[in-house]
Amino acid sequence: MKKLKFIFLFVLSINFAFSQTKITGAELNLDGFFSASTFGSSFGIGPKIGIQLNELYSVGPSFRVQRASSNNLGNTFTQTIYGGGVFAHARMKTASKATIFGGAEFEYLLSPYNFLTFQTLTTNRWAPTFFLCGGFNLKLSKYFSLNAGIYYDLINAQNSPFRMGYAFKIKNEQGQVVRILPMIYRISICIPLYKVKE
């Protein structure tokens, strides 16, 4: 319940910031997701429309379409996962071409498969994700730049389609995995749509 209240306040703060700030531009962000192992694979794309409130802040809606398949423990499935959400990023320029960014992204995805029990769900088929993120934005030309960052899911739903891509594992002294952190790498392409002239 506390997580849902936090998400509600986050969305409310985006709306407040949007209504109080002058829009200075917009951009299209395209992030990709890919994960594969002997147990299955998942790949997809997530477009975002970023409304630049000033040089520092960018907010807007996000969408996601993802294809997942698994053959773990004899349970095979192939499904299309989709949904939408909102995001907010803050950027801080540095002396080089790179810009540091951080932010939060919430998405609500139709994902009717539990990646812990390897069973198809009949109820609670929607998976909420709430990523805190940070990384770098590298401007490659005036037409596009790249975001590269690390994302940590505060909710970590059992049917989150990103579970296949969790990259950080904690092992004990015997080398056995005792915990998997809900973190992923993500790279996205940023394409400017328009810029308000000063």
mmCIF file of C-alpha atoms in Angstrom:
data_model
loop_
_atom_site.group_PDB
_atom_site.id
_atom_site.type_symbol
_atom_site.label_atom_id
_atom_site.label_comp_id
_atom_site.label_asym_id
_atom_site.label_seq_id
_atom_site.Cartn_x
_atom_site.Cartn_y
_atom_site.Cartn_z
ATOM 1 C CA MET A 1 0.000 0.000 0.000
ATOM 2 C CA LYS A 2 2.853 2.384 0.817
ATOM 3 C CA LYS A 3 4.370 1.787 -2.622
ATOM 4 C CA LEU A 4 1.073 2.651 -4.322
ATOM 5 C CA LYS A 5 0.806 5.874 -2.289
ATOM 6 C CA PHE A 6 4.366 6.763 -3.295
ATOM 7 C CA ILE A 7 3.550 6.158 -6.962
ATOM 8 C CA PHE A 8 0.404 8.292 -6.673
ATOM 9 C CA LEU A 9 2.403 11.162 -5.154
ATOM 10 C CA PHE A 10 5.043 10.776 -7.880
ATOM 11 C CA VAL A 11 2.428 11.061 -10.652
ATOM 12 C CA LEU A 12 0.793 13.997 -8.861
ATOM 13 C CA SER A 13 4.135 15.817 -8.597
ATOM 14 C CA ILE A 14 4.732 15.334 -12.338
ATOM 15 C CA ASN A 15 1.332 16.876 -13.049
ATOM 16 C CA PHE A 16 2.079 19.807 -10.717
ATOM 17 C CA ALA A 17 5.506 20.415 -12.274
ATOM 18 C CA PHE A 18 4.002 20.197 -15.759
ATOM 19 C CA SER A 19 1.334 22.780 -14.970
ATOM 20 C CA GLN A 20 3.793 25.213 -13.330
ATOM 21 C CA THR A 21 6.641 25.126 -15.846
ATOM 22 C CA LYS A 22 7.118 26.455 -19.354
ATOM 23 C CA ILE A 23 7.692 23.771 -22.008
ATOM 24 C CA THR A 24 11.020 24.213 -23.814
ATOM 25 C CA GLY A 25 11.005 21.194 -26.153
ATOM 26 C CA ALA A 26 10.190 17.541 -26.715
ATOM 27 C CA GLU A 27 12.029 14.355 -27.615
ATOM 28 C CA LEU A 28 11.330 10.744 -28.507
ATOM 29 C CA ASN A 29 13.133 8.077 -26.442
ATOM 30 C CA LEU A 30 13.342 4.496 -27.723
ATOM 31 C CA ASP A 31 14.697 1.935 -25.273
ATOM 32 C CA GLY A 32 15.225 -1.716 -26.028
ATOM 33 C CA PHE A 33 15.168 -4.737 -23.751
ATOM 34 C CA PHE A 34 16.721 -8.123 -24.511
ATOM 35 C CA SER A 35 17.402 -11.116 -22.298
ATOM 36 C CA ALA A 36 18.163 -14.729 -23.218
ATOM 37 C CA SER A 37 19.204 -17.913 -21.431
ATOM 38 C CA THR A 38 18.691 -21.671 -21.673
ATOM 39 C CA PHE A 39 15.349 -21.158 -19.878
ATOM 40 C CA GLY A 40 13.876 -18.621 -22.314
ATOM 41 C CA SER A 41 14.146 -15.174 -23.800
ATOM 42 C CA SER A 42 12.486 -11.782 -23.798
ATOM 43 C CA PHE A 43 12.822 -8.765 -26.082
ATOM 44 C CA GLY A 44 10.887 -5.581 -26.664
ATOM 45 C CA ILE A 45 10.830 -1.840 -27.184
ATOM 46 C CA GLY A 46 9.597 1.038 -25.045
ATOM 47 C CA PRO A 47 8.936 4.413 -26.701
ATOM 48 C CA LYS A 48 8.632 7.491 -24.497
ATOM 49 C CA ILE A 49 7.561 11.037 -25.372
ATOM 50 C CA GLY A 50 9.641 13.392 -23.243
ATOM 51 C CA ILE A 51 8.272 16.883 -22.640
ATOM 52 C CA GLN A 52 11.176 19.118 -21.629
ATOM 53 C CA LEU A 53 10.069 21.461 -18.876
ATOM 54 C CA ASN A 54 13.441 23.227 -19.012
ATOM 55 C CA GLU A 55 17.078 22.223 -19.575
ATOM 56 C CA LEU A 56 16.986 19.943 -16.520
ATOM 57 C CA TYR A 57 13.638 18.150 -16.397
ATOM 58 C CA SER A 58 11.835 15.880 -18.835
ATOM 59 C CA VAL A 59 8.498 14.128 -18.147
ATOM 60 C CA GLY A 60 5.897 12.305 -20.180
ATOM 61 C CA PRO A 61 4.075 9.095 -21.083
ATOM 62 C CA SER A 62 5.681 5.768 -21.900
ATOM 63 C CA PHE A 63 4.532 2.662 -23.777
ATOM 64 C CA ARG A 64 5.953 -0.858 -23.985
ATOM 65 C CA VAL A 65 5.562 -3.941 -26.173
ATOM 66 C CA GLN A 66 7.568 -7.034 -25.300
ATOM 67 C CA ARG A 67 7.686 -10.640 -26.471
ATOM 68 C CA ALA A 68 8.619 -13.327 -23.938
ATOM 69 C CA SER A 69 9.065 -17.085 -24.140
ATOM 70 C CA SER A 70 10.113 -19.757 -21.643
ATOM 71 C CA ASN A 71 10.745 -23.489 -21.512
ATOM 72 C CA ASN A 72 11.653 -23.752 -17.828
ATOM 73 C CA LEU A 73 10.706 -26.903 -15.874
ATOM 74 C CA GLY A 74 8.734 -28.227 -18.826
ATOM 75 C CA ASN A 75 6.370 -25.219 -18.731
ATOM 76 C CA THR A 76 6.509 -23.572 -22.127
ATOM 77 C CA PHE A 77 4.840 -20.312 -23.056
ATOM 78 C CA THR A 78 5.093 -17.491 -25.544
ATOM 79 C CA GLN A 79 3.287 -14.235 -24.924
ATOM 80 C CA THR A 80 3.123 -10.586 -25.883
ATOM 81 C CA ILE A 81 3.403 -8.166 -22.967
ATOM 82 C CA TYR A 82 2.209 -4.577 -23.301
ATOM 83 C CA GLY A 83 1.272 -1.555 -21.247
ATOM 84 C CA GLY A 84 2.045 2.066 -20.488
ATOM 85 C CA GLY A 85 3.098 4.484 -17.800
ATOM 86 C CA VAL A 86 4.806 7.774 -16.970
ATOM 87 C CA PHE A 87 8.380 8.869 -16.363
ATOM 88 C CA ALA A 88 10.380 11.815 -15.040
ATOM 89 C CA HIS A 89 14.088 12.433 -15.651
ATOM 90 C CA ALA A 90 16.451 15.144 -14.445
ATOM 91 C CA ARG A 91 19.705 15.916 -16.278
ATOM 92 C CA MET A 92 22.828 17.718 -15.206
ATOM 93 C CA LYS A 93 25.327 18.837 -17.828
ATOM 94 C CA THR A 94 29.033 18.197 -17.384
ATOM 95 C CA ALA A 95 32.091 19.742 -18.999
ATOM 96 C CA SER A 96 32.261 16.893 -21.553
ATOM 97 C CA LYS A 97 29.683 15.687 -24.106
ATOM 98 C CA ALA A 98 28.124 13.418 -21.482
ATOM 99 C CA THR A 99 25.215 14.483 -19.283
ATOM 100 C CA ILE A 100 24.339 12.756 -15.995
ATOM 101 C CA PHE A 101 20.687 11.775 -15.621
ATOM 102 C CA GLY A 102 18.517 10.287 -12.907
ATOM 103 C CA GLY A 103 14.843 9.735 -12.451
ATOM 104 C CA ALA A 104 11.917 7.402 -12.000
ATOM 105 C CA GLU A 105 9.718 5.397 -14.366
ATOM 106 C CA PHE A 106 6.384 3.718 -13.612
ATOM 107 C CA GLU A 107 4.765 1.223 -15.992
ATOM 108 C CA TYR A 108 1.737 -1.060 -15.689
ATOM 109 C CA LEU A 109 2.172 -4.103 -17.930
ATOM 110 C CA LEU A 110 -0.129 -6.982 -18.877
ATOM 111 C CA SER A 111 2.105 -9.934 -17.954
ATOM 112 C CA PRO A 112 0.054 -13.086 -17.218
ATOM 113 C CA TYR A 113 2.974 -15.312 -16.211
ATOM 114 C CA ASN A 114 4.590 -15.737 -12.792
ATOM 115 C CA PHE A 115 8.376 -15.888 -13.219
ATOM 116 C CA LEU A 116 8.825 -17.436 -9.736
ATOM 117 C CA THR A 117 6.369 -20.329 -9.947
ATOM 118 C CA PHE A 118 6.534 -20.655 -13.760
ATOM 119 C CA GLN A 119 2.746 -20.808 -13.979
ATOM 120 C CA THR A 120 0.239 -18.872 -16.073
ATOM 121 C CA LEU A 121 -1.828 -16.524 -13.906
ATOM 122 C CA THR A 122 -5.621 -16.465 -13.876
ATOM 123 C CA THR A 123 -5.831 -13.338 -11.672
ATOM 124 C CA ASN A 124 -3.547 -10.346 -10.982
ATOM 125 C CA ARG A 125 -2.262 -10.493 -14.541
ATOM 126 C CA TRP A 126 -1.032 -6.863 -14.523
ATOM 127 C CA ALA A 127 2.498 -6.188 -13.286
ATOM 128 C CA PRO A 128 3.404 -2.763 -11.862
ATOM 129 C CA THR A 129 7.040 -1.681 -12.217
ATOM 130 C CA PHE A 130 8.605 1.376 -10.586
ATOM 131 C CA PHE A 131 12.217 1.895 -11.602
ATOM 132 C CA LEU A 132 14.625 4.354 -10.022
ATOM 133 C CA CYS A 133 17.309 5.004 -12.603
ATOM 134 C CA GLY A 134 20.601 6.776 -13.177
ATOM 135 C CA GLY A 135 23.222 6.949 -15.869
ATOM 136 C CA PHE A 136 24.659 9.040 -18.664
ATOM 137 C CA ASN A 137 23.300 10.762 -21.755
ATOM 138 C CA LEU A 138 25.856 11.077 -24.554
ATOM 139 C CA LYS A 139 25.101 13.490 -27.389
ATOM 140 C CA LEU A 140 26.378 11.956 -30.629
ATOM 141 C CA SER A 141 24.970 14.553 -33.052
ATOM 142 C CA LYS A 142 22.297 17.227 -33.191
ATOM 143 C CA TYR A 143 19.870 14.538 -34.388
ATOM 144 C CA PHE A 144 20.185 11.984 -31.590
ATOM 145 C CA SER A 145 21.878 11.000 -28.325
ATOM 146 C CA LEU A 146 22.153 7.839 -26.220
ATOM 147 C CA ASN A 147 21.013 7.150 -22.655
ATOM 148 C CA ALA A 148 22.801 4.332 -20.821
ATOM 149 C CA GLY A 149 21.863 3.559 -17.238
ATOM 150 C CA ILE A 150 21.050 1.167 -14.428
ATOM 151 C CA TYR A 151 17.431 0.708 -13.312
ATOM 152 C CA TYR A 152 16.243 -0.657 -9.927
ATOM 153 C CA ASP A 153 12.628 -1.852 -9.596
ATOM 154 C CA LEU A 154 11.203 -0.913 -6.186
ATOM 155 C CA ILE A 155 8.086 -3.076 -6.661
ATOM 156 C CA ASN A 156 9.683 -6.226 -8.145
ATOM 157 C CA ALA A 157 6.362 -7.938 -8.952
ATOM 158 C CA GLN A 158 6.465 -11.717 -9.315
ATOM 159 C CA ASN A 159 5.118 -11.440 -12.863
ATOM 160 C CA SER A 160 7.382 -8.564 -13.911
ATOM 161 C CA PRO A 161 8.609 -9.325 -17.448
ATOM 162 C CA PHE A 162 11.981 -7.794 -16.552
ATOM 163 C CA ARG A 163 12.817 -10.645 -14.128
ATOM 164 C CA MET A 164 14.518 -12.515 -16.969
ATOM 165 C CA GLY A 165 16.973 -9.625 -17.334
ATOM 166 C CA TYR A 166 17.989 -9.086 -13.691
ATOM 167 C CA ALA A 167 21.766 -8.889 -13.933
ATOM 168 C CA PHE A 168 23.003 -8.527 -10.337
ATOM 169 C CA LYS A 169 23.247 -11.748 -8.306
ATOM 170 C CA ILE A 170 24.460 -12.210 -4.718
ATOM 171 C CA LYS A 171 26.156 -15.542 -3.985
ATOM 172 C CA ASN A 172 27.097 -17.271 -0.746
ATOM 173 C CA GLU A 173 30.481 -18.825 0.114
ATOM 174 C CA GLN A 174 29.594 -21.998 -1.835
ATOM 175 C CA GLY A 175 28.890 -19.974 -4.973
ATOM 176 C CA GLN A 176 25.124 -20.491 -4.830
ATOM 177 C CA VAL A 177 22.857 -17.591 -5.763
ATOM 178 C CA VAL A 178 21.016 -16.483 -2.615
ATOM 179 C CA ARG A 179 19.504 -13.260 -3.933
ATOM 180 C CA ILE A 180 18.878 -11.591 -7.259
ATOM 181 C CA LEU A 181 18.597 -7.808 -7.190
ATOM 182 C CA PRO A 182 15.802 -6.317 -9.343
ATOM 183 C CA MET A 183 18.213 -4.302 -11.490
ATOM 184 C CA ILE A 184 18.592 -4.085 -15.256
ATOM 185 C CA TYR A 185 20.796 -2.268 -17.740
ATOM 186 C CA ARG A 186 19.025 -0.121 -20.304
ATOM 187 C CA ILE A 187 20.168 1.788 -23.390
ATOM 188 C CA SER A 188 17.866 4.153 -25.255
ATOM 189 C CA ILE A 189 18.095 6.440 -28.260
ATOM 190 C CA CYS A 190 16.913 10.036 -27.771
ATOM 191 C CA ILE A 191 15.670 11.907 -30.846
ATOM 192 C CA PRO A 192 14.797 15.621 -30.487
ATOM 193 C CA LEU A 193 11.330 16.435 -31.863
ATOM 194 C CA TYR A 194 11.372 20.198 -31.437
ATOM 195 C CA LYS A 195 13.070 22.935 -29.434
ATOM 196 C CA VAL A 196 11.536 26.242 -28.424
ATOM 197 C CA LYS A 197 13.712 29.112 -29.613
ATOM 198 C CA GLU A 198 14.679 31.567 -26.898
#
